[in-house]
Structure formats: C-alpha cells, structure tokens
Short mmCIF file of C-alpha atoms and ligand atoms in Angstrom, two decimals:
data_model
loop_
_atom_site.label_atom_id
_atom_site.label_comp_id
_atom_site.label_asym_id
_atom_site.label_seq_id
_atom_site.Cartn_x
_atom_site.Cartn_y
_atom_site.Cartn_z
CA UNK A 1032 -26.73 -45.13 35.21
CA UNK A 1033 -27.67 -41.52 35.21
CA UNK A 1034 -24.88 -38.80 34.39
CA UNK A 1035 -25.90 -35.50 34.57
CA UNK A 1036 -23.32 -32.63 34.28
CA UNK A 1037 -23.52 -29.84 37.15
CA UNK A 1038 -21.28 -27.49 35.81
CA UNK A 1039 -18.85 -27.43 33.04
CA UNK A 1040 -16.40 -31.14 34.28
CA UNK A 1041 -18.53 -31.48 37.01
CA UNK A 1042 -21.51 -34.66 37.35
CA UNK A 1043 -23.80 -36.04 39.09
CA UNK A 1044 -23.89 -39.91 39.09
CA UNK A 1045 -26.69 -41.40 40.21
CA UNK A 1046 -27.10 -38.75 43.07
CA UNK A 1047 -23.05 -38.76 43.71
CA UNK A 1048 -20.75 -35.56 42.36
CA UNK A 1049 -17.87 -36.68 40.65
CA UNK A 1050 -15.43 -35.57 38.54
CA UNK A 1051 -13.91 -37.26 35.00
CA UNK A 1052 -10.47 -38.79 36.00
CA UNK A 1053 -8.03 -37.15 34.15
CA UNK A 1054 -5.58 -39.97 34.75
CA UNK A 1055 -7.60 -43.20 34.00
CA UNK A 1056 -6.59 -45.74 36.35
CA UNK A 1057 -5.40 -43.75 39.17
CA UNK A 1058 -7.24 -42.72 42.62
CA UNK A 1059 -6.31 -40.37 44.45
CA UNK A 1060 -7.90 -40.62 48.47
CA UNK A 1061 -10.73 -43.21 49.10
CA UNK A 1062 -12.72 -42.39 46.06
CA UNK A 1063 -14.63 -44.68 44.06
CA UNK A 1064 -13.86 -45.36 40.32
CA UNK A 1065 -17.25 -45.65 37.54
CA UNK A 1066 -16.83 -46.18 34.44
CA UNK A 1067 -18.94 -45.16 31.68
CA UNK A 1068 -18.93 -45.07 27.79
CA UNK A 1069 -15.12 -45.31 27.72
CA UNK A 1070 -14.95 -42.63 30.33
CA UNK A 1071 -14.08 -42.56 33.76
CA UNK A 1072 -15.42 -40.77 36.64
CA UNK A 1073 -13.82 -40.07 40.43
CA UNK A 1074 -16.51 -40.02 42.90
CA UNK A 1075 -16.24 -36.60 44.98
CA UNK A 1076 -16.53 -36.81 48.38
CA UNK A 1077 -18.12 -33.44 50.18
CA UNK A 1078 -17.06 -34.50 53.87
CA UNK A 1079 -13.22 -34.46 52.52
CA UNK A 1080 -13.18 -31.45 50.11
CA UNK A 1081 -15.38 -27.97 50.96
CA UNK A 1082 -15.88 -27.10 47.08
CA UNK A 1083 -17.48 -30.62 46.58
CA UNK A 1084 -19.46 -29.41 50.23
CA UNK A 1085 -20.12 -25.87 48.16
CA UNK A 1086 -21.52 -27.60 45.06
CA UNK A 1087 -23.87 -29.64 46.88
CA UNK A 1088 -25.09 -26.98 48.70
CA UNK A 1089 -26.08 -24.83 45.45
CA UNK A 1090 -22.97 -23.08 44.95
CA UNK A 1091 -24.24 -20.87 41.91
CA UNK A 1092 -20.96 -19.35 40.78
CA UNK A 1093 -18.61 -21.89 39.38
CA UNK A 1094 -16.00 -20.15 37.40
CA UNK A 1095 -13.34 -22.94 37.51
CA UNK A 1096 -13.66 -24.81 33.88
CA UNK A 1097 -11.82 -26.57 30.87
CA UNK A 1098 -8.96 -24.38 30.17
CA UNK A 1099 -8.71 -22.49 33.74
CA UNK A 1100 -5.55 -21.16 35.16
CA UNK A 1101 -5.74 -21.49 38.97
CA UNK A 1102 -3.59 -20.64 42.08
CA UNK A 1103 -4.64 -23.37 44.94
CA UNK A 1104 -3.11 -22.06 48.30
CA UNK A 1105 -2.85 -24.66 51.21
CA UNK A 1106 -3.23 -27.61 48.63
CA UNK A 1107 -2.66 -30.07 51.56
CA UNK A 1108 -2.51 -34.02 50.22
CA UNK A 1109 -3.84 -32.94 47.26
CA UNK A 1110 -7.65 -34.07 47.87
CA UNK A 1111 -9.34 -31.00 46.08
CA UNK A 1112 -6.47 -30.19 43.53
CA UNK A 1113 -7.23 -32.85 41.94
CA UNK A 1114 -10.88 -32.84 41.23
CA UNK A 1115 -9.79 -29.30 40.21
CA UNK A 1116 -6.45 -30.87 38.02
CA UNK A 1117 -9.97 -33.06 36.23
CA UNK A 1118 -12.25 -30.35 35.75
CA UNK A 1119 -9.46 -27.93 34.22
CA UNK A 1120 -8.40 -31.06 31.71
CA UNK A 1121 -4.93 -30.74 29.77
CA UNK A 1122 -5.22 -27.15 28.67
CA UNK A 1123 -5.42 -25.94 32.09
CA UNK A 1124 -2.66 -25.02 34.98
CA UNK A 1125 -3.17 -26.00 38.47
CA UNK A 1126 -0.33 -24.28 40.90
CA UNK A 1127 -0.68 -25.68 44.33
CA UNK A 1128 0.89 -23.52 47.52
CA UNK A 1129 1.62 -25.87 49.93
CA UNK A 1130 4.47 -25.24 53.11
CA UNK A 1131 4.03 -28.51 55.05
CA UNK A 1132 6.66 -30.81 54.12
CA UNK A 1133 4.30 -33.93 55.54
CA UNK A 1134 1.43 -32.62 53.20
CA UNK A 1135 3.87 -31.53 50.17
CA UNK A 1136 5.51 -35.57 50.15
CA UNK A 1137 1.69 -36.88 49.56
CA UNK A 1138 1.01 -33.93 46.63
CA UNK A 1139 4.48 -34.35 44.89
CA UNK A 1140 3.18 -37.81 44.12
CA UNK A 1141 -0.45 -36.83 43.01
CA UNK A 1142 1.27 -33.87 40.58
CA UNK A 1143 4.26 -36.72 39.51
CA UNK A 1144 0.77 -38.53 37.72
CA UNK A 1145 -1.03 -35.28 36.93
CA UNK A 1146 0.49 -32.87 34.24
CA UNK A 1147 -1.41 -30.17 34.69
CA UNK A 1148 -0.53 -29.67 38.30
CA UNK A 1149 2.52 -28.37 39.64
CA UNK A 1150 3.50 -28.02 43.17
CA UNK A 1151 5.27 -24.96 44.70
CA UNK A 1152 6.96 -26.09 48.15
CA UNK A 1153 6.62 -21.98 50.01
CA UNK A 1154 4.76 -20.44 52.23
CA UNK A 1155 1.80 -18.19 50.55
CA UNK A 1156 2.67 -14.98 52.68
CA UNK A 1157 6.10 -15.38 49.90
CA UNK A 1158 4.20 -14.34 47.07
CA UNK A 1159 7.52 -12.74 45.32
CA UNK A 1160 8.98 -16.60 45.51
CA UNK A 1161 7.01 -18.05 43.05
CA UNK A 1162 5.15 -14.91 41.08
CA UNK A 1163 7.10 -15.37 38.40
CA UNK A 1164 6.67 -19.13 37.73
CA UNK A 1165 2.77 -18.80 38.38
CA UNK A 1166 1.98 -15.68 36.36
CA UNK A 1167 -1.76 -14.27 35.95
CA UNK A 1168 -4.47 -16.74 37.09
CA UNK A 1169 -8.20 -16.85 36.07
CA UNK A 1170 -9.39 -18.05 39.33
CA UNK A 1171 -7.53 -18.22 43.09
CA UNK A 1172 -8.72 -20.65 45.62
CA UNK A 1173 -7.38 -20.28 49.57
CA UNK A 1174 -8.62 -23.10 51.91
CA UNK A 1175 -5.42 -22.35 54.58
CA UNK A 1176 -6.72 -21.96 58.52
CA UNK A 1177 -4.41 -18.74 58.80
CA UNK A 1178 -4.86 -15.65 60.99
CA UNK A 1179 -4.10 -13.60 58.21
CA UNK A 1180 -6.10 -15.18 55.40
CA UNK A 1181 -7.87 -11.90 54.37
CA UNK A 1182 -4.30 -10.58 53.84
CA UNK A 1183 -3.19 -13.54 52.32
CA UNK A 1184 -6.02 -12.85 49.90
CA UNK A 1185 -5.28 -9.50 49.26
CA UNK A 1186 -1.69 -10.38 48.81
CA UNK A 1187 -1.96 -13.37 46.24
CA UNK A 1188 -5.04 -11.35 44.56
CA UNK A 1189 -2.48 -9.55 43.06
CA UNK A 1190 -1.79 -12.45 40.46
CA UNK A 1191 -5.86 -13.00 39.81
CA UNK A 1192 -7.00 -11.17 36.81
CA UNK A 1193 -9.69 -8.42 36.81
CA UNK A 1194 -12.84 -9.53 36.86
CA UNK A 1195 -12.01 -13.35 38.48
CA UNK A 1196 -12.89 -14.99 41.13
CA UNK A 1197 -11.52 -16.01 43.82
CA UNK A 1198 -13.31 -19.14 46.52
CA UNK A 1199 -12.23 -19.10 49.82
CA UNK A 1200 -12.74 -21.37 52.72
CA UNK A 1201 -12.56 -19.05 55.82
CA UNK A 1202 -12.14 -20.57 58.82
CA UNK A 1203 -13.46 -18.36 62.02
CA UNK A 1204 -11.63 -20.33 64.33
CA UNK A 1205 -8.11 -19.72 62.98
CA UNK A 1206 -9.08 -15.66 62.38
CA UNK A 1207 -10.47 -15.26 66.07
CA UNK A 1208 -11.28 -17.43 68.97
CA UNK A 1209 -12.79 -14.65 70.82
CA UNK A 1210 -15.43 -13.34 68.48
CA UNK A 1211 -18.25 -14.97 66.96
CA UNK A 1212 -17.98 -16.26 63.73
CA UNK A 1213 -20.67 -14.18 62.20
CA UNK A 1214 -18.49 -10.89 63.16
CA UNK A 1215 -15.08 -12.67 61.79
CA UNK A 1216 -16.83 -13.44 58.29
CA UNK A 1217 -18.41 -9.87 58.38
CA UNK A 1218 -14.58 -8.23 59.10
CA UNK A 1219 -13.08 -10.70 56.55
CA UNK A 1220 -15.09 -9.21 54.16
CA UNK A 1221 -14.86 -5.45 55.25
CA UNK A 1222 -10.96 -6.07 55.12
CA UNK A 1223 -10.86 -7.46 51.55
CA UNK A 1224 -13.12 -5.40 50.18
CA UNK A 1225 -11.67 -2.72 49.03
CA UNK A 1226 -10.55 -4.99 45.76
CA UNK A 1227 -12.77 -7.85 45.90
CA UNK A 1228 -16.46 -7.77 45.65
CA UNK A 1229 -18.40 -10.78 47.79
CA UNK A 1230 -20.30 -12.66 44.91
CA UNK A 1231 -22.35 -15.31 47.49
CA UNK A 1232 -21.35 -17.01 50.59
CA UNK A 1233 -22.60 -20.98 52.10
CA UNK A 1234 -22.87 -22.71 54.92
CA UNK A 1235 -21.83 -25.79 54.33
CA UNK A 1236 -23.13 -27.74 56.70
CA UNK A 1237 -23.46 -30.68 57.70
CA UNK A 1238 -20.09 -31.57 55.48
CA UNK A 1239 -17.85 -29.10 57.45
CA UNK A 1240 -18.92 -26.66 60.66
CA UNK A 1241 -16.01 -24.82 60.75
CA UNK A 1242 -15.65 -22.86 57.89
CA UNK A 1243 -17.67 -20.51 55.43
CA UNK A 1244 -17.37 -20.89 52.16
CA UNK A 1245 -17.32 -17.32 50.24
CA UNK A 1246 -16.94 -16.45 46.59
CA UNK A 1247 -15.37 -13.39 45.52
CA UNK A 1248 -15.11 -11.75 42.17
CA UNK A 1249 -11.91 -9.51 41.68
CA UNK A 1250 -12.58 -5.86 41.21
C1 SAM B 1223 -7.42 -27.37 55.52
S1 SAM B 1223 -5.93 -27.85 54.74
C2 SAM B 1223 -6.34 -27.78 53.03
C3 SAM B 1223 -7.16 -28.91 52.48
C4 SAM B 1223 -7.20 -28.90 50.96
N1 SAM B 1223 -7.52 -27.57 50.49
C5 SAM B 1223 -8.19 -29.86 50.34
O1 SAM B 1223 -9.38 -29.54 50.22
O2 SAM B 1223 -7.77 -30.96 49.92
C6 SAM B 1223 -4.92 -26.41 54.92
C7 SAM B 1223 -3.54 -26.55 54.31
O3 SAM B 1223 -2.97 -25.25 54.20
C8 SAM B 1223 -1.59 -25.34 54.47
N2 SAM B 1223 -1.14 -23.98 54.83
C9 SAM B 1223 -1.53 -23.24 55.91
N3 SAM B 1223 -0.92 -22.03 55.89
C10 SAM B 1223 -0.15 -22.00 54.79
C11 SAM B 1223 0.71 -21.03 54.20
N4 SAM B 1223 0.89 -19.83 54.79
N5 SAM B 1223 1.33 -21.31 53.06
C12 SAM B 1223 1.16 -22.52 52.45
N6 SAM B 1223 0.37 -23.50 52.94
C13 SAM B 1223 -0.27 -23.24 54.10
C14 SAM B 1223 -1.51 -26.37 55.60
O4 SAM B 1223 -0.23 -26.94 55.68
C15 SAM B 1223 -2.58 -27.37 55.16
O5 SAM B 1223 -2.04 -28.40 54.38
#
C-alpha cells in the first residue's frame, strides 16, 4: 500500500485522499476504513465534501493543520467537519455553525464521538450568540448557499485572526439567479475585499458544478 501525505493530516492512499480517523473504529458517511501500521485512515470522498473536491484539484494553500482553531459555518451532517475534526487531531478546536435542526440531530452525534468538535445550534448571521464561546480562530470555513454569504464572511471574519485564511464555497446560484456566475464570483470578491485578500480560486469540477471554491487570506 502506498501512503503518501498531501498536506500536513492529509494522504493519499493508493490514489484515494483520506484522512487519519481520529476516532478508530468509527465512520462517519459511506467512507471506507484502511488500516495501516496501527493507524487508521477514512477514505475522503470529493463528490460529498468540496475541500476533498479542492485538494484534488491542486488546492495550493492548505492552512488547516495539527493544532488549528477553526470556525465551520453551515456544518450540515457533519461530512467535512470531520475530516477537518482528523486533520486538526486533539490539540485543535472545530466549532461547527449549523441552524437546521434535521442537519444539527445527525452532527450532535458525530461531535458526541469527536472531542474536538463542538456544535453551536444558531444561525451564522448571530455572530454575537456564540462569539464568546468560539473566540479567535486561525482559519474560517463557510460552505452555506446564502444570499448574503459575502456578508456573512465579512461578519464572522471578525473572529479570524490577521493574517488567516478563510475557504469558502460560493455558490452563484444562491447569490444571483439572474447573473452569470462569473460576475457573482467577481462581486463576491469586490464586496469582501476591502478586509480579505483572494489568495487562489478552483473550479472544482467534475465533483461539484455549482460552486467556486475561493481561498482568502485575512488582511
Ligand atoms: C451545502 S450544506 C454544507 C455541507 C457541509 N459543509 C459539508 O461539506 O459536509 C449547507 C449547510 O449550511 C446550513 N446553513 C445555511 N445557512 C445557514 C446559516 N445562516 N446559519 C447556519 N447554517 C446555515 C444549511 O442548513 C446546510 O446544512
């Protein structure tokens, strides 16, 4: 078997990306299990999680590490936050933004195994709500499909620390219906800005048409 690793927590396994479970034992989605020299990776599927789709597609800016604080708004079931939850290990934070109760059900489970992960049931345009509890991040990541996601950005920046980056999955659709997507991405990043700095942006097709996937770095 050939384990090679990407980025810092991050492998490639025989031509799969995959993550080392944090919880041994334990999937989370569909994923498959591989065990290895009395480790154990989670296979890390890029058709069900855009930063897996990023990665593959030679995402060069991967900030999100052993030791990482991170802010995860619209943390869903819990698919991405916890390939995150792995790569951040036990000295890390994961706080996960979710306001669906459906969603919020499946990711109270996934947290209940994970300790570094801890769910916050509110809506991100709240930021005051849960401020406190999250204090000052190293990295934010938004994957919503909100209207205002460039404001939710702006707004939730506010906890990322100078100089950290923030990886968004902006989704056109959600923004605008009217425009094309090129001119919604190109206004996103007008709007923002003013206090982030666009670092690189992918396509990341064929695992998802209907977002862009942008990295910014905090100015
Ligand atoms: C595309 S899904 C996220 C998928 C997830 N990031 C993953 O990769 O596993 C978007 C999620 O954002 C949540 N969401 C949308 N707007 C939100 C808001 N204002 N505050 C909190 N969650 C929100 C939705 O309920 C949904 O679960």
């Amino acid at each position: 078997m050939e384990i090679k690793e990407v980025f810092n927590g991050v492998y490639r396994i025989n031509g799969k990306l995959a993550t080392e479970n944090l919880v041994k034992g334990t999937k989370v989605y569909d994923e498959d299990l591989i065990s290895s020299d009395s480790r154990e990776y989670r296979t890390w599927n890029p058709y069900r999680s855009k930063l897996a789709a990023a990665i593959l597609k030679s995402l060069k800016n991967m900030t999100i590490r052993d030791g990482s604080n991170v802010l995860y708004l619209g943390a869903a079931t819990g698919t991405t936050c916890s390939h995150i939850s792995d790569i951040i290990r036990e000295n890390g934070n994961l706080y996960c933004v979710e306001f669906s109760e459906r969603n919020m059900r499946q990711l109270l489970d996934v947290c209940s195994k994970r300790e570094n992960m801890f769910p916050i049931f509110k809506d991100a345009r709240l930021l005051e709500e849960y401020a406190n509890d999250v204090g000052t991040v190293d990295v934010l990541y938004q994957d919503l499909s909100a209207k205002d996601q460039a404001e939710l950005l702006l707004l939730n920046g506010g906890l990322l620390k100078k100089g950290g980056y923030a990886y968004v999955a902006i989704k056109s659709q959600s923004i605008s219906v009217s425009k094309p997507p090129r001119q919604v991405y190109k206004e996103f990043f007008n709007k923002v800005s003013p206090k982030f700095q666009l670092v690189e942006s992918i396509d990341i097709m064929p695992f998802d048409r209907m977002h862009m996937f942008a990295v910014f770095k905090k100015k």
